[in-house]
Coordinates of C-alpha atoms in Angstrom, one line a residue:
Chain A
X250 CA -9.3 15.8 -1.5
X251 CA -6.1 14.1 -2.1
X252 CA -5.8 12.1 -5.2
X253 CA -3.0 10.1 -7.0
X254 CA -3.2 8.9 -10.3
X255 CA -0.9 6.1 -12.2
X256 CA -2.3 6.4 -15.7
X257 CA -1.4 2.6 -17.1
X258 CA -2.6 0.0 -16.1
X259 CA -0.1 -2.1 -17.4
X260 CA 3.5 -1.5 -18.6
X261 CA 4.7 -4.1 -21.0
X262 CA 8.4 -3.4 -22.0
X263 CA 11.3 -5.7 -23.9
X264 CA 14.3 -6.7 -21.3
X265 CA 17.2 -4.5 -21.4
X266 CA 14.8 -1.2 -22.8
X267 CA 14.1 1.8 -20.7
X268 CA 10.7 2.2 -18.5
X269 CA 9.0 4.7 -17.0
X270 CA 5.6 4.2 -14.7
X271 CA 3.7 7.2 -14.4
X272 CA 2.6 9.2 -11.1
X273 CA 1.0 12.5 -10.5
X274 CA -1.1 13.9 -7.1
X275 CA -3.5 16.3 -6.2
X276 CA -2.9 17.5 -2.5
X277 CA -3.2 20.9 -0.8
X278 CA -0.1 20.3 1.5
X279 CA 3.1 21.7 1.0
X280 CA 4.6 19.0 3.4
X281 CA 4.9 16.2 1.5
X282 CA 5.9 12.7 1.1
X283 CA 6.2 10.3 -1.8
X284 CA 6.5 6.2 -1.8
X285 CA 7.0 3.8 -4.8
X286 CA 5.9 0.2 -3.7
X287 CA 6.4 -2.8 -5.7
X288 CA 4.6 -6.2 -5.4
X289 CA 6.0 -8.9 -6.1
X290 CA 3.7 -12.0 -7.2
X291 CA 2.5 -13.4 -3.8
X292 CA 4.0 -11.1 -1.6
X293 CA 3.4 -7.8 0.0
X294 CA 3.7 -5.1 -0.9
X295 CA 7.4 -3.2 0.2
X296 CA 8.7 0.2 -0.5
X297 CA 10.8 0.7 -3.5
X298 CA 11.6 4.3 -2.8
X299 CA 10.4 7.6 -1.0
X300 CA 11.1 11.2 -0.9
X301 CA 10.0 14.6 0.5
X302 CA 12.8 16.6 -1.3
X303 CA 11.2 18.9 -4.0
X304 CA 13.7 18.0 -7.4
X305 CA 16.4 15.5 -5.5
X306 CA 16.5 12.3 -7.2
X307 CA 16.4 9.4 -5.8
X308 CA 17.3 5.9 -6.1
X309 CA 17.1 2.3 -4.8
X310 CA 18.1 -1.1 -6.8
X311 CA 18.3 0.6 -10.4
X312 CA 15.5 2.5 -10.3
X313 CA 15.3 6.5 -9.8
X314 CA 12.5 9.0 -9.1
X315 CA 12.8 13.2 -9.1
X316 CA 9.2 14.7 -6.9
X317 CA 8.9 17.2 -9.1
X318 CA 6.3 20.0 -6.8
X319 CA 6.1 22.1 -10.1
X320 CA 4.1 19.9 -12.2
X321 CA 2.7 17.3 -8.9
X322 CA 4.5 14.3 -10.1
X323 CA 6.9 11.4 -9.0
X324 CA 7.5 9.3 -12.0
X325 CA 9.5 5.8 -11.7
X326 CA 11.8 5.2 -14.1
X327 CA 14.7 2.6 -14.7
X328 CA 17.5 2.7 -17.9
X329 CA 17.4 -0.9 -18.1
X330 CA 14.5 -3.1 -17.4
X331 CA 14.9 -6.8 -16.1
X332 CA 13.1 -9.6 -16.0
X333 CA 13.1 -9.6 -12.4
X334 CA 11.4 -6.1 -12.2
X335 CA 7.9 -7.8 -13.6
X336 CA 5.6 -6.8 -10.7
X337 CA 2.7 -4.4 -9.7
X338 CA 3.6 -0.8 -8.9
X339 CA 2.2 1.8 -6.3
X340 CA 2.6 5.3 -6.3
X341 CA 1.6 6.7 -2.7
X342 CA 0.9 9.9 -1.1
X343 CA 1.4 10.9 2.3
X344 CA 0.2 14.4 2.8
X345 CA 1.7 15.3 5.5
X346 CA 3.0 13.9 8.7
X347 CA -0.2 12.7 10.5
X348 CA -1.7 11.5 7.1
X349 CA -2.8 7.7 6.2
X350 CA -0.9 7.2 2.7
X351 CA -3.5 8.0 -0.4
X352 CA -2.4 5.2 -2.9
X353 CA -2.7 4.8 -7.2
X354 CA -4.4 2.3 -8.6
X355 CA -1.2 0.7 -9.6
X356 CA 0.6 -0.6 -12.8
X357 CA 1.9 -3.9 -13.9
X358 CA 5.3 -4.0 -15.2
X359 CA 5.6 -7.0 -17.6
X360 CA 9.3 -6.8 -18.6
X361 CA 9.6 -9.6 -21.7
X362 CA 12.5 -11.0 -23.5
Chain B
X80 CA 13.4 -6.0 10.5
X81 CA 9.7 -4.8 10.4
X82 CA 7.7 -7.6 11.5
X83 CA 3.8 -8.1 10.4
X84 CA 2.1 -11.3 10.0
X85 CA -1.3 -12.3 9.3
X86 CA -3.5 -15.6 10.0
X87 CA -5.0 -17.4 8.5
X88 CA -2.9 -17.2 5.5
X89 CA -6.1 -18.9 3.0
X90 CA -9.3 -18.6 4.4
X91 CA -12.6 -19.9 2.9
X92 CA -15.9 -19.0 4.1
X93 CA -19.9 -19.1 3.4
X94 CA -21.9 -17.1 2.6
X95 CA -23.2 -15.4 6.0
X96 CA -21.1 -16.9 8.4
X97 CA -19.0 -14.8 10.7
X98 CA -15.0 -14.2 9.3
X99 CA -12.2 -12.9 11.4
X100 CA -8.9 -12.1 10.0
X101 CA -5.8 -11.5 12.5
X102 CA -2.7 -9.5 12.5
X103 CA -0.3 -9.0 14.3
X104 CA 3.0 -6.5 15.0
X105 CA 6.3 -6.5 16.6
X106 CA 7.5 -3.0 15.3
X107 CA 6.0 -1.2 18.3
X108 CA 4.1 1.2 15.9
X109 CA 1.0 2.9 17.3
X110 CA -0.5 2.9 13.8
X111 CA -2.1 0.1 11.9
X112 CA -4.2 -0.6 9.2
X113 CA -6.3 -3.1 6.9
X114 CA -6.4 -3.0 2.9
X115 CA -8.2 -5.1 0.8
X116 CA -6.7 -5.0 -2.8
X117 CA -8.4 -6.1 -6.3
X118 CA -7.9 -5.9 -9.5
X119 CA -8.6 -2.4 -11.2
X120 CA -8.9 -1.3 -7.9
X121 CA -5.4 -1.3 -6.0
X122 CA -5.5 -0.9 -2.6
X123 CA -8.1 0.0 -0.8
X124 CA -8.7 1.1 3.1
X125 CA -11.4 -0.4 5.7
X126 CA -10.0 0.4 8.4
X127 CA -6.9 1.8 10.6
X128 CA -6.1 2.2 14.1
X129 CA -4.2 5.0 16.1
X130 CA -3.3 2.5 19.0
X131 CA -4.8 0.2 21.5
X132 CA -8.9 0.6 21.5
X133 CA -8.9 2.9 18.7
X134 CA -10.6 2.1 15.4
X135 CA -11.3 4.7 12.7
X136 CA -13.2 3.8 9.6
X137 CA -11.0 4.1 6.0
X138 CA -12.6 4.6 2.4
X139 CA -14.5 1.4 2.6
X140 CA -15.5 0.5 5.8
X141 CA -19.1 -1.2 5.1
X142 CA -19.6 -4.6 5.8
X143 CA -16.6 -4.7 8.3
X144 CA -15.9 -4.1 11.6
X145 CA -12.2 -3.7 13.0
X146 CA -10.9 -3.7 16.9
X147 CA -7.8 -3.3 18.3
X148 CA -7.6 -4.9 21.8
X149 CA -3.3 -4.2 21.9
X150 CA -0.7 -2.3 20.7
X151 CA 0.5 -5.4 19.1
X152 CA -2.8 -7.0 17.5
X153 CA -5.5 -5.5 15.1
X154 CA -8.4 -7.5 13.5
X155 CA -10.5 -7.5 10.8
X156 CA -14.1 -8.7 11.2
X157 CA -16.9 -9.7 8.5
X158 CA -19.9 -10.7 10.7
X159 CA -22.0 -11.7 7.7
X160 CA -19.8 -12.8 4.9
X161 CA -20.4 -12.4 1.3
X162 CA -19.3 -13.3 -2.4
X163 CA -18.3 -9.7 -3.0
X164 CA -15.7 -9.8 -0.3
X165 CA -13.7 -12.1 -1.9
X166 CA -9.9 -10.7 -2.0
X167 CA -6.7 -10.2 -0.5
X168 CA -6.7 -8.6 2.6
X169 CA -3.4 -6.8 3.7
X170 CA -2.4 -5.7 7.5
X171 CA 0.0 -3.1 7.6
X172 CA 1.7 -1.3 10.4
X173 CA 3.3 2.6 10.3
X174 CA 3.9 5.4 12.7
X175 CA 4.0 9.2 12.4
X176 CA 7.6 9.4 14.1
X177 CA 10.1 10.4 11.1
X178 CA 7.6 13.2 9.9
X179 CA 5.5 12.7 5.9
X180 CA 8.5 10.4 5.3
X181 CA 7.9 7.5 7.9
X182 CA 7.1 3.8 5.8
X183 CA 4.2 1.6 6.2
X184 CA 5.1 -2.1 6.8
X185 CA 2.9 -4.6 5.2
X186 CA 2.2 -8.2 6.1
X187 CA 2.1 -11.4 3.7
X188 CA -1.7 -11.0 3.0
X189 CA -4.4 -13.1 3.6
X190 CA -6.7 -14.6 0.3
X191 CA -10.4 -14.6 1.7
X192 CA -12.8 -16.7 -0.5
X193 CA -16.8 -16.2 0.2
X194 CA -18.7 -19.0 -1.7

């Protein structure tokens, strides 16, 4: 079946360093789609970025992910970590276009001073 | 602005009594669907909906029932509650219109304690 897989559990970086969360998938579908959520403490969770483009980057509020088909991953990344970006992350799945959204287990950023 | 909201916000409940938990949509989307999410476990599916009097079970559908009397409302019901469904339960709202690439919209939460 479809799988995704977010290999830290928690992300614990210095304010001001690079970060990068981790997310690959197992799918059988060529048609794709990818989501990074983030949860805020208390709130729900709301989409940080998507993407269906095979190696197109893409990029929202600092942060930047490439879906990389090749080697089935979507990695999150940021140059410069904030204190504000301390939350829980979601890499999602959607397989294809009549697909629920397969989800990771998540990571929590801790971004420290 | 996607709109879902859930009641009751903070819910407490014994063990074996009867627990519904409400949701409801303004966005017009035909799909919607309940999580539960815990630590070391993310989010997890009970159950989703492809419109009005449709209910399909998710990945963890035991111990709850779901029904969806309107486009607008979906519930989540735990006719004999217990400790181990303790959590926070999310309603969420989607649709298959914009192809793999369409969002799912998530409401505030509700935090279910069993005792």
């Amino acid at each position: 079946g479809d799988s995704v897989t977010q290999t830290e559990g928690l992300v614990t970086v210095t304010e001001g360093l690079p970060v990068k969360l981790n997310c690959t998938y197992q799918t059988t579908y060529l048609t794709i789609a990818f989501f990074w959520y983030v949860q805020y403490l208390n709130e729900a969770p709301q989409v940080l970025l998507k993407s269906s483009t095979d190696n197109k980057r893409t990029e929202h509020q600092g942060f930047h992910a490439t879906l990389h088909k090749s080697s089935s991953s979507f990695h999150l990344q940021k140059s410069s970590a904030q204190l504000s970006d301390s939350a829980l992350y979601y890499c999602a799945l959607r397989p294809s276009s009549f697909s629920k959204l397969v989800f990771g287990q998540g990571t929590s950023l801790s971004v420290v001073p | 602005e996607a709109a879902v909201t859930q009641s009751p916000r903070n819910k407490v409940a014994v063990t074996g009594g009867k627990v519904t938990l409400s949701c409801n949509q303004t966005n017009n989307h035909n799909n919607m669907y309940w999580y539960r999410q815990d630590t070391g476990h993310g989010l997890r599916l009970i159950h989703y909906s492809y419109g009005a009097g449709s209910t399909e079970k998710g990945d963890i559908p035991d111990g709850y029932k779901a029904s969806r009397p309107s486009q607008e409302n979906f519930s989540l019901i735990l006719e004999l509650a217990t400790p181990s469904q303790t959590s926070v339960y999310f309603c969420a709202s989607g649709d298959f219109w914009g192809g793999a690439g369409a969002e799912q919209f998530f409401g505030p939460g509700t935090r279910l304690t069993v005792l």
